[in-house]
mmCIF file of C-alpha atoms in Angstrom:
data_model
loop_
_atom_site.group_PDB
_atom_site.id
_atom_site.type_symbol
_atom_site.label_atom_id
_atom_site.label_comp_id
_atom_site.label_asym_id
_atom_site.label_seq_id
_atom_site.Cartn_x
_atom_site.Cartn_y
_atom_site.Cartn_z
ATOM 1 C CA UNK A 19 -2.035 -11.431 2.904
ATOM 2 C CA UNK A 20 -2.338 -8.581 5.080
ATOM 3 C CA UNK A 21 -4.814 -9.023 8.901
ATOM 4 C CA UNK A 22 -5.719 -6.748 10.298
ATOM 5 C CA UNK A 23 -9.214 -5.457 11.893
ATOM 6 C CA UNK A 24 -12.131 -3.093 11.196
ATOM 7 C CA UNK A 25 -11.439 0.084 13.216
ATOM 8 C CA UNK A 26 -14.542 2.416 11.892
ATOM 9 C CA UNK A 27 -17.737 2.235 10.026
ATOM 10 C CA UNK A 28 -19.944 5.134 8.752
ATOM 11 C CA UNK A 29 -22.517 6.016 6.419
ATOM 12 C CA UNK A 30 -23.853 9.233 5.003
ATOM 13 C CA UNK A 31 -27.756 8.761 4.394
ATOM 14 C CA UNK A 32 -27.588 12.382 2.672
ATOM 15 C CA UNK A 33 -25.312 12.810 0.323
ATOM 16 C CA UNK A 34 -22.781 15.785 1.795
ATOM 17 C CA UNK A 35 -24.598 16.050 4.547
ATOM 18 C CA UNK A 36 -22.891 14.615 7.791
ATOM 19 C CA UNK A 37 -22.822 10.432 8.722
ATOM 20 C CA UNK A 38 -23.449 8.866 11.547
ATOM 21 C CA UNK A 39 -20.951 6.127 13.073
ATOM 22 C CA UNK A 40 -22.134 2.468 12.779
ATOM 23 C CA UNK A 41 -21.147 -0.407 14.943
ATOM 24 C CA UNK A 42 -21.837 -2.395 11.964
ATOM 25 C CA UNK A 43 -23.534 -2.670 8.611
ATOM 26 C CA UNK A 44 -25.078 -4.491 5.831
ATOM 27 C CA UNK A 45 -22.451 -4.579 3.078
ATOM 28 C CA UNK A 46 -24.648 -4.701 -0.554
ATOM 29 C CA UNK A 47 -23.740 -3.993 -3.824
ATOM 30 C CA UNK A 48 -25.292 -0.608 -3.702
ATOM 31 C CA UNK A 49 -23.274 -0.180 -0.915
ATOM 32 C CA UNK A 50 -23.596 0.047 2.857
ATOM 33 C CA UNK A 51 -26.919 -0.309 3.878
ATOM 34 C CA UNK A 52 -28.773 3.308 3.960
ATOM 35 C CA UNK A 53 -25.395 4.853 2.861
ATOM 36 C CA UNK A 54 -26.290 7.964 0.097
ATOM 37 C CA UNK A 55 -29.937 6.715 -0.312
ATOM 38 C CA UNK A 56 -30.686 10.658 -0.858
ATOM 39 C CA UNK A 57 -29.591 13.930 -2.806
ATOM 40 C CA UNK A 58 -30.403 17.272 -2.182
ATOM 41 C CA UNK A 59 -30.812 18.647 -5.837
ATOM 42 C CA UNK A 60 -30.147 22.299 -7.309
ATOM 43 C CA UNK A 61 -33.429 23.639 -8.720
ATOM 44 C CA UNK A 62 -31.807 25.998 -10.936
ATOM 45 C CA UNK A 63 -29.128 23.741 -12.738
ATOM 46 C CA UNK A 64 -30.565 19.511 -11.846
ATOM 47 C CA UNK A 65 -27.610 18.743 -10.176
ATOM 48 C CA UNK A 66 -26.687 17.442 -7.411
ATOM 49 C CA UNK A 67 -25.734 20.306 -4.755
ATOM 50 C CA UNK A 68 -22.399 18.814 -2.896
ATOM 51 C CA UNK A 69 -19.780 20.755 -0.896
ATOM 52 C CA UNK A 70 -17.345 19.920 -3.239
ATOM 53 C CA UNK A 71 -17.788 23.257 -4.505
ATOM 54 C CA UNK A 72 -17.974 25.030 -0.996
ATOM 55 C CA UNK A 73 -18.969 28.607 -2.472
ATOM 56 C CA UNK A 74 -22.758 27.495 -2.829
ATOM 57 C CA UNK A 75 -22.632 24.216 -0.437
ATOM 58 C CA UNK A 76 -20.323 24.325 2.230
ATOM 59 C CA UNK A 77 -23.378 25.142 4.398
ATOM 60 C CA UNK A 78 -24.606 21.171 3.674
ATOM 61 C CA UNK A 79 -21.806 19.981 6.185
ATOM 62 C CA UNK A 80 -23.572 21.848 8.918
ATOM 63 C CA UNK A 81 -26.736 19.380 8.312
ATOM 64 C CA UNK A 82 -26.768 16.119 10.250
ATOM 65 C CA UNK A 83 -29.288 12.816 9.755
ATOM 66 C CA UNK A 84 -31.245 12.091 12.998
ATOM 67 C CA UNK A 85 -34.042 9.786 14.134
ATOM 68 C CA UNK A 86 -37.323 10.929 13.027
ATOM 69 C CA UNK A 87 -40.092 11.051 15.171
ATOM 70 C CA UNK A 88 -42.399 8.363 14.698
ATOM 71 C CA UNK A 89 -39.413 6.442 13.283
ATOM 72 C CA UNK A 90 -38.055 6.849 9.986
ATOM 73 C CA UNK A 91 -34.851 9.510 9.524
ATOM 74 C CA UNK A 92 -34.792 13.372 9.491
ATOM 75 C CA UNK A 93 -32.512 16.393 8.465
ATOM 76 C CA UNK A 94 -31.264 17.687 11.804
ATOM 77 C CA UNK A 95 -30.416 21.683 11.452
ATOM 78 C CA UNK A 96 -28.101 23.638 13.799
ATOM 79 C CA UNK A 97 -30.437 25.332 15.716
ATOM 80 C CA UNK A 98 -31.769 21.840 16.893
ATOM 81 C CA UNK A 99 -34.470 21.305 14.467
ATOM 82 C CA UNK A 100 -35.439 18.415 12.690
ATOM 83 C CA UNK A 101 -37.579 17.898 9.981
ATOM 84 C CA UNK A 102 -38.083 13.958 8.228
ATOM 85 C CA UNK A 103 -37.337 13.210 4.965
ATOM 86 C CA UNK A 104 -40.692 12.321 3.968
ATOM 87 C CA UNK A 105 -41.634 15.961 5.331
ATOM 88 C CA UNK A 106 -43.874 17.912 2.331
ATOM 89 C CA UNK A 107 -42.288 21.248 4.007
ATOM 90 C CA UNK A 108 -38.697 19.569 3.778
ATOM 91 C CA UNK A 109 -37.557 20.895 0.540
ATOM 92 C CA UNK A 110 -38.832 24.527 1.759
ATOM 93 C CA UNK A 111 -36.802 24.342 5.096
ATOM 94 C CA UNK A 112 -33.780 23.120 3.423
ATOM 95 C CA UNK A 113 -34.166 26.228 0.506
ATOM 96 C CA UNK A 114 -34.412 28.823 3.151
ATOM 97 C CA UNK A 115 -31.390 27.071 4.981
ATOM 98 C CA UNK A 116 -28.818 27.056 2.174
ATOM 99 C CA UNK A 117 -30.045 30.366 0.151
ATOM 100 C CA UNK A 118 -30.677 28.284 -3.277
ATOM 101 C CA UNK A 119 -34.328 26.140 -4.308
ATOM 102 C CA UNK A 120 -33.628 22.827 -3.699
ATOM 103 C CA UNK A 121 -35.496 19.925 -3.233
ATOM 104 C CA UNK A 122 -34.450 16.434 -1.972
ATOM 105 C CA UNK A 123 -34.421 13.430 -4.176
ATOM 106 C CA UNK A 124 -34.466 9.862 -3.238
ATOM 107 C CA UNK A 125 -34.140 8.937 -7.208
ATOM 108 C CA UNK A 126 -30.781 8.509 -8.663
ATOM 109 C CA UNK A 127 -30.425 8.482 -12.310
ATOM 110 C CA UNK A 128 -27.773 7.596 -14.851
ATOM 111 C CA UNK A 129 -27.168 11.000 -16.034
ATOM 112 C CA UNK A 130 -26.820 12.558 -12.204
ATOM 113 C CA UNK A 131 -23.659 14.975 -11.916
ATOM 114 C CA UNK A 132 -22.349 17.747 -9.406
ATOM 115 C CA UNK A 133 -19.461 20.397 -10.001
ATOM 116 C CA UNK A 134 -16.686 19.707 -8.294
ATOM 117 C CA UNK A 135 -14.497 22.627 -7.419
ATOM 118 C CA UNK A 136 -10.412 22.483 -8.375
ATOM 119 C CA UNK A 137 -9.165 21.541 -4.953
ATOM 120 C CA UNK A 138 -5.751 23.912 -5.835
ATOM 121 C CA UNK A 139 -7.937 27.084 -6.590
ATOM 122 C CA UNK A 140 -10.210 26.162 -3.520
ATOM 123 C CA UNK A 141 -7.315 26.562 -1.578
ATOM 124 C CA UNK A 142 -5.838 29.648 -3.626
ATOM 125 C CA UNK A 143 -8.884 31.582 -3.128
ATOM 126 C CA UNK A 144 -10.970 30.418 -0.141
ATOM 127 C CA UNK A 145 -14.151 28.658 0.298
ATOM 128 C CA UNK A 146 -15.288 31.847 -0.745
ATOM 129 C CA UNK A 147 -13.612 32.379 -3.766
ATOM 130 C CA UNK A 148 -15.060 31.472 -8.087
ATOM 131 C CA UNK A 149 -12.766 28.431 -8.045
ATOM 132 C CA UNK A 150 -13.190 27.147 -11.422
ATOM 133 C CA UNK A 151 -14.793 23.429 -11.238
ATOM 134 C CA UNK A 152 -15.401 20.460 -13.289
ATOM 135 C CA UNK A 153 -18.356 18.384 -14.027
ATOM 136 C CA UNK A 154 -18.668 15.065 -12.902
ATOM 137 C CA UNK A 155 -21.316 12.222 -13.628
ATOM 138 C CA UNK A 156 -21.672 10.160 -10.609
ATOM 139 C CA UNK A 157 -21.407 6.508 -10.085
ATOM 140 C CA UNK A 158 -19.398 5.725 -12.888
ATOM 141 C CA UNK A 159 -17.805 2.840 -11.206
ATOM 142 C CA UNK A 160 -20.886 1.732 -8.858
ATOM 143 C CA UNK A 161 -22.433 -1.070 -10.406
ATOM 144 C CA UNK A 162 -25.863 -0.123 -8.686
ATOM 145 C CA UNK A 163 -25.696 3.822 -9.711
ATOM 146 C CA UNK A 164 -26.771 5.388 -7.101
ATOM 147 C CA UNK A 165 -25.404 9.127 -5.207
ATOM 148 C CA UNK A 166 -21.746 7.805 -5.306
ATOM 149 C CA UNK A 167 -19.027 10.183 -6.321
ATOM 150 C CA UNK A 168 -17.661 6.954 -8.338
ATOM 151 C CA UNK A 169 -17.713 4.055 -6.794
ATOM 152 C CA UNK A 170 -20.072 2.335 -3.700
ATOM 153 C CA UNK A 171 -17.528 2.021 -1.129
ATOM 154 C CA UNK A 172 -14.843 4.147 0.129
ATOM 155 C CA UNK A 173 -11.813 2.683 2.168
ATOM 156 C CA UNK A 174 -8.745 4.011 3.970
ATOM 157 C CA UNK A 175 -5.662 2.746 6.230
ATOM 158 C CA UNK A 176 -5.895 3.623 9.756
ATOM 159 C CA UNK A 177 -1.921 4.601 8.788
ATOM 160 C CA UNK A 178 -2.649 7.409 6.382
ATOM 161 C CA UNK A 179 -5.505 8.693 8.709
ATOM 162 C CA UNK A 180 -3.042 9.006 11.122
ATOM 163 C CA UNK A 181 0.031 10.110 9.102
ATOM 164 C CA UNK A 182 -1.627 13.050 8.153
ATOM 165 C CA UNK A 183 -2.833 13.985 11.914
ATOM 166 C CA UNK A 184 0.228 13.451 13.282
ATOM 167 C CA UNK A 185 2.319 15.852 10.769
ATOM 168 C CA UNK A 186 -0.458 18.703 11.237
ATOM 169 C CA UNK A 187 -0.814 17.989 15.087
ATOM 170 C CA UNK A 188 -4.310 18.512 14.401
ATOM 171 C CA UNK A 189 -6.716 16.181 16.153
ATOM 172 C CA UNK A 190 -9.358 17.459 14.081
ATOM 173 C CA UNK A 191 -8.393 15.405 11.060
ATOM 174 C CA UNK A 192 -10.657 12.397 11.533
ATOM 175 C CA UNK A 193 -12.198 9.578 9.095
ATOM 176 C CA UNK A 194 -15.175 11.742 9.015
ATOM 177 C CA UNK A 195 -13.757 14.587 6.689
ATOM 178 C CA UNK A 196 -12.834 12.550 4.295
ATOM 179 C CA UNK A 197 -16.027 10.561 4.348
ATOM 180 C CA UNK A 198 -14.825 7.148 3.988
ATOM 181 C CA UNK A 199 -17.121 4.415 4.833
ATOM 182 C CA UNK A 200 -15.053 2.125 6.112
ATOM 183 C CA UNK A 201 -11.281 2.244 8.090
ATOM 184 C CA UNK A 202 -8.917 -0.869 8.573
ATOM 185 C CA UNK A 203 -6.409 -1.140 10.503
ATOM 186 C CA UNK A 204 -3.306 -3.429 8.748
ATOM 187 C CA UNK A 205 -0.610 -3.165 10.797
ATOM 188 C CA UNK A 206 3.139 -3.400 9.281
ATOM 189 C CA UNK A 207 1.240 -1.541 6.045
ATOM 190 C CA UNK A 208 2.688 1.918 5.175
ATOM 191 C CA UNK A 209 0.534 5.344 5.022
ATOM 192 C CA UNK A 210 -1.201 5.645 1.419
ATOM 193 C CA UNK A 211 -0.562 2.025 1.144
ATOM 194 C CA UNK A 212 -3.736 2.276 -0.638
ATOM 195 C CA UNK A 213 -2.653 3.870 -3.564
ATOM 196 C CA UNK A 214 -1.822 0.221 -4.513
ATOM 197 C CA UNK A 215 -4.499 -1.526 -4.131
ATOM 198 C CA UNK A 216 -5.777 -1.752 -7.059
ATOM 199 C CA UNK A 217 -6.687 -5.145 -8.243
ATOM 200 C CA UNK A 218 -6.657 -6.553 -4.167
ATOM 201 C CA UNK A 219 -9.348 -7.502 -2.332
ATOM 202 C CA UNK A 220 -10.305 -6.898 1.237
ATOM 203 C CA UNK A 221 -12.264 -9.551 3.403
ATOM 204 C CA UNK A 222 -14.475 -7.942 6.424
ATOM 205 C CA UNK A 223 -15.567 -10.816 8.209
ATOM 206 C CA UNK A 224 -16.523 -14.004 7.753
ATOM 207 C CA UNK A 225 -18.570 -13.084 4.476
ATOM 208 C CA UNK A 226 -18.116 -9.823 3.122
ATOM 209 C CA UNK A 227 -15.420 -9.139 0.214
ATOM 210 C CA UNK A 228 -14.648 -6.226 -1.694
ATOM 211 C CA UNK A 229 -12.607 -5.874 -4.438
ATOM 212 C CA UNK A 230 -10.680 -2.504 -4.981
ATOM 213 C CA UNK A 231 -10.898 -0.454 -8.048
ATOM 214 C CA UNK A 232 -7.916 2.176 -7.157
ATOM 215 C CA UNK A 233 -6.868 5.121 -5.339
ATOM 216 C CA UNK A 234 -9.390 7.998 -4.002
ATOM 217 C CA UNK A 235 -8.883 12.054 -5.570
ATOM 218 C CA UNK A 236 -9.523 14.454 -2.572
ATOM 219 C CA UNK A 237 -11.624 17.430 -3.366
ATOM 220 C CA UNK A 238 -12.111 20.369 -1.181
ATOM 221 C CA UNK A 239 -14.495 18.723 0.912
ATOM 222 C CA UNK A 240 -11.863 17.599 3.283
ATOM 223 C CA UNK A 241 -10.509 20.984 4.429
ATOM 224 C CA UNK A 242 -14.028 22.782 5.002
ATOM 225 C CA UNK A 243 -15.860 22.675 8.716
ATOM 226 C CA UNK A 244 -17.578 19.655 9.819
ATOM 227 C CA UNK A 245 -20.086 20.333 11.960
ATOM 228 C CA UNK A 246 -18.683 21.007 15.126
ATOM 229 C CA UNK A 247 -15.227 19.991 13.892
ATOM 230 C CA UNK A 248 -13.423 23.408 12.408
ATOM 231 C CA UNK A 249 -12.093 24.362 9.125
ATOM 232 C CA UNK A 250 -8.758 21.917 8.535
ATOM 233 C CA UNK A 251 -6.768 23.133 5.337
ATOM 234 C CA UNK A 252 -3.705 21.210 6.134
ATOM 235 C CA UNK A 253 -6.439 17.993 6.010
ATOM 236 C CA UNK A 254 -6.045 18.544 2.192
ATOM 237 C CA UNK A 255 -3.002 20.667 1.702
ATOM 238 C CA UNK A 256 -0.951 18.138 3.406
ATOM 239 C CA UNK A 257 -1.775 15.344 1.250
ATOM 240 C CA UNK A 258 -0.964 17.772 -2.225
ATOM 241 C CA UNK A 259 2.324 18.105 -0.862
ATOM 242 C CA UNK A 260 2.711 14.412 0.128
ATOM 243 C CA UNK A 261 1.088 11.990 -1.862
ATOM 244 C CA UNK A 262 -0.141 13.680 -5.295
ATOM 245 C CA UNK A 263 -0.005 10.302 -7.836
ATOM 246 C CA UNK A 264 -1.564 9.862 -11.141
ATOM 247 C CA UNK A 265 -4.537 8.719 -11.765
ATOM 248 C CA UNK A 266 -5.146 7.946 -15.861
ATOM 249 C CA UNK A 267 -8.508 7.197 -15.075
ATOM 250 C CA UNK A 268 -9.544 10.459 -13.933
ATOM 251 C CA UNK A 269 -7.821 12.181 -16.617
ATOM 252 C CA UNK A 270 -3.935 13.478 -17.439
ATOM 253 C CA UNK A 271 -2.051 15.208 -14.416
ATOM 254 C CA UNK A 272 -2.027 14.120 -10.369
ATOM 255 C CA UNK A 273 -4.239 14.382 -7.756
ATOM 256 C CA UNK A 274 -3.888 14.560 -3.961
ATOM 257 C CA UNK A 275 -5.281 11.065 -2.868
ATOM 258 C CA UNK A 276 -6.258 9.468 0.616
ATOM 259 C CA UNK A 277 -8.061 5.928 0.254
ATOM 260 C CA UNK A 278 -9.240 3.213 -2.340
ATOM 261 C CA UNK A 279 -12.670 3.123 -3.949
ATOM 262 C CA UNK A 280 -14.259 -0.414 -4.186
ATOM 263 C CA UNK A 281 -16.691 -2.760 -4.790
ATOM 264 C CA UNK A 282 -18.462 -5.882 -3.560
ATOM 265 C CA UNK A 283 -17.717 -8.617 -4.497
ATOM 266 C CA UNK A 284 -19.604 -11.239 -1.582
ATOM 267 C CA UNK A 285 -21.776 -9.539 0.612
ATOM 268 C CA UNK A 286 -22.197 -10.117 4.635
ATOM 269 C CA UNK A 287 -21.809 -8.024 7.594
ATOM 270 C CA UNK A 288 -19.423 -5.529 8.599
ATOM 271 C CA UNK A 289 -18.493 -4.665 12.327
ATOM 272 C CA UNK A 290 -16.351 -2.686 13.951
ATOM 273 C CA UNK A 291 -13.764 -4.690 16.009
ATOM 274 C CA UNK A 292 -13.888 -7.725 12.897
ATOM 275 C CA UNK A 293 -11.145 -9.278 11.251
ATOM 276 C CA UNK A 294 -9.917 -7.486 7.998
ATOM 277 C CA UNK A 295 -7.860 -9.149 5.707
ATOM 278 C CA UNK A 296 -5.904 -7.459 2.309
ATOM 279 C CA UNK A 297 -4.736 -9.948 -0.351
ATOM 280 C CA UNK A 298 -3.323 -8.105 -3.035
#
């Protein structure tokens, strides 16, 4: 057994749309509390828009989730906007903000999917560029469904955060661009220790347990602007050079990888600061 502590929490309310910071969190099944309750959906095609292919959606990551007024949450905008979720003119705002029909969905169903751009042609052509992309049905390993890539939680080593920053000297490459919900701190464990984990589980607390399913692909996602935070492309170009692995589960080849997908096992509550243990 590994201990360790809890170094970060975040959610992401709107799916590709930027998270907030938590000092801690409900841990459920359908994952942490609040965390991709909501979809902004293509008109056109019925799936789910997501930066993962940047040449429509990279826009998204300039969106943030904000307090509404009168309570509830709201889709903050650049210019310093905001507009709630339960807003009737929402849907029109956010149409005329990305240049597509959209409308945002709080529904997730079984058949929900999103194209997700080939990370090496993302970074062949630019963000720009008619990558070709892939289709993929979300929430195949979330026992809840729900607006999960794959599975309800995302995890990754404080280590491999920070392997990756150092060796780019970039101080831009932070949890948040590779949307992770959760970051643990292990010391004595090596960067991309994760891409072992399979079959371990991780204790938050004095409650919560997760158990891991297996390592995390990267997409493109990773190298585009956050907000305020620039474009990174070493964020994912580092990891294709240094830790591509296979991943049968995702289909024949290897994938650049940061992180472990999980999911719970006991619930409780997460904080930042609490004792993490890995038994593997």
């Amino acid at each position: 057994m590994t201990v360790g502590s809890v170094s970060a929490l975040w959610r992401y309310p709107v799916k590709s749309v930027l998270g907030e910071p938590l000092r801690e969190a409900s841990l459920t099944a359908a994952g942490v509390d609040g965390d991709r309750a909501f979809a902004i959906i293509d008109v056109e095609s019925g799936k789910v828009a997501s930066a993962k292919r940047p040449q429509l959606w990279r826009r998204m990551l300039e969106l943030g989730v904000s307090e509404a007024d009168g309570g509830g949450r709201a889709i903050r905008f650049p210019d310093g906007g905001a507009v709630a979720l339960d807003d009737p003119s929402l849907d029109a705002r956010l149409s005329a903000f990305l240049g597509r029909e959209v409308r945002l969905s709080a529904q997730a169903a079984d058949d929900d999917a999103l194209d997700r751009a080939i990370p090496d042609e993302v970074l062949a052509l630019g963000e720009d560029g008619a990558a070709g992309s892939t289709h993929l049905t979300l929430a195949q390993g979330s026992p809840e469904g729900g607006f999960f890539d794959f599975a309800p939680y995302h995890v990754v080593l404080r280590a491999s955060l920070d392997a990756v920053r150092d060796a780019l000297g970039d101080d831009s490459v932070l949890v948040e661009r590779y949307r992770a919900n959760m970051v643990v701190d292990l010391p004595g464990l090596a960067p991309f220790a994760e891409n072992g984990w399979a079959g371990a589980e991780l204790r938050v607390g004095p409650d919560a347990t997760l158990s891991i399913i297996g390592a995390t692909p990267r997409c493109a996602v990773p190298m585009l602007a956050h907000g305020a935070l620039p474009a990174a492309p070493g964020a994912l170009t580092w990891l294709v050079k240094a830790n591509r692995i296979e991943l049968p589960e995702f289909g024949p080849g290897t994938y650049p990888c940061l992180g472990a997908f999980a999911v719970l096992k006991t619930p409780g509550v997460a904080a930042v600061g609490a004792r993490a243990e890995l038994a593997v």
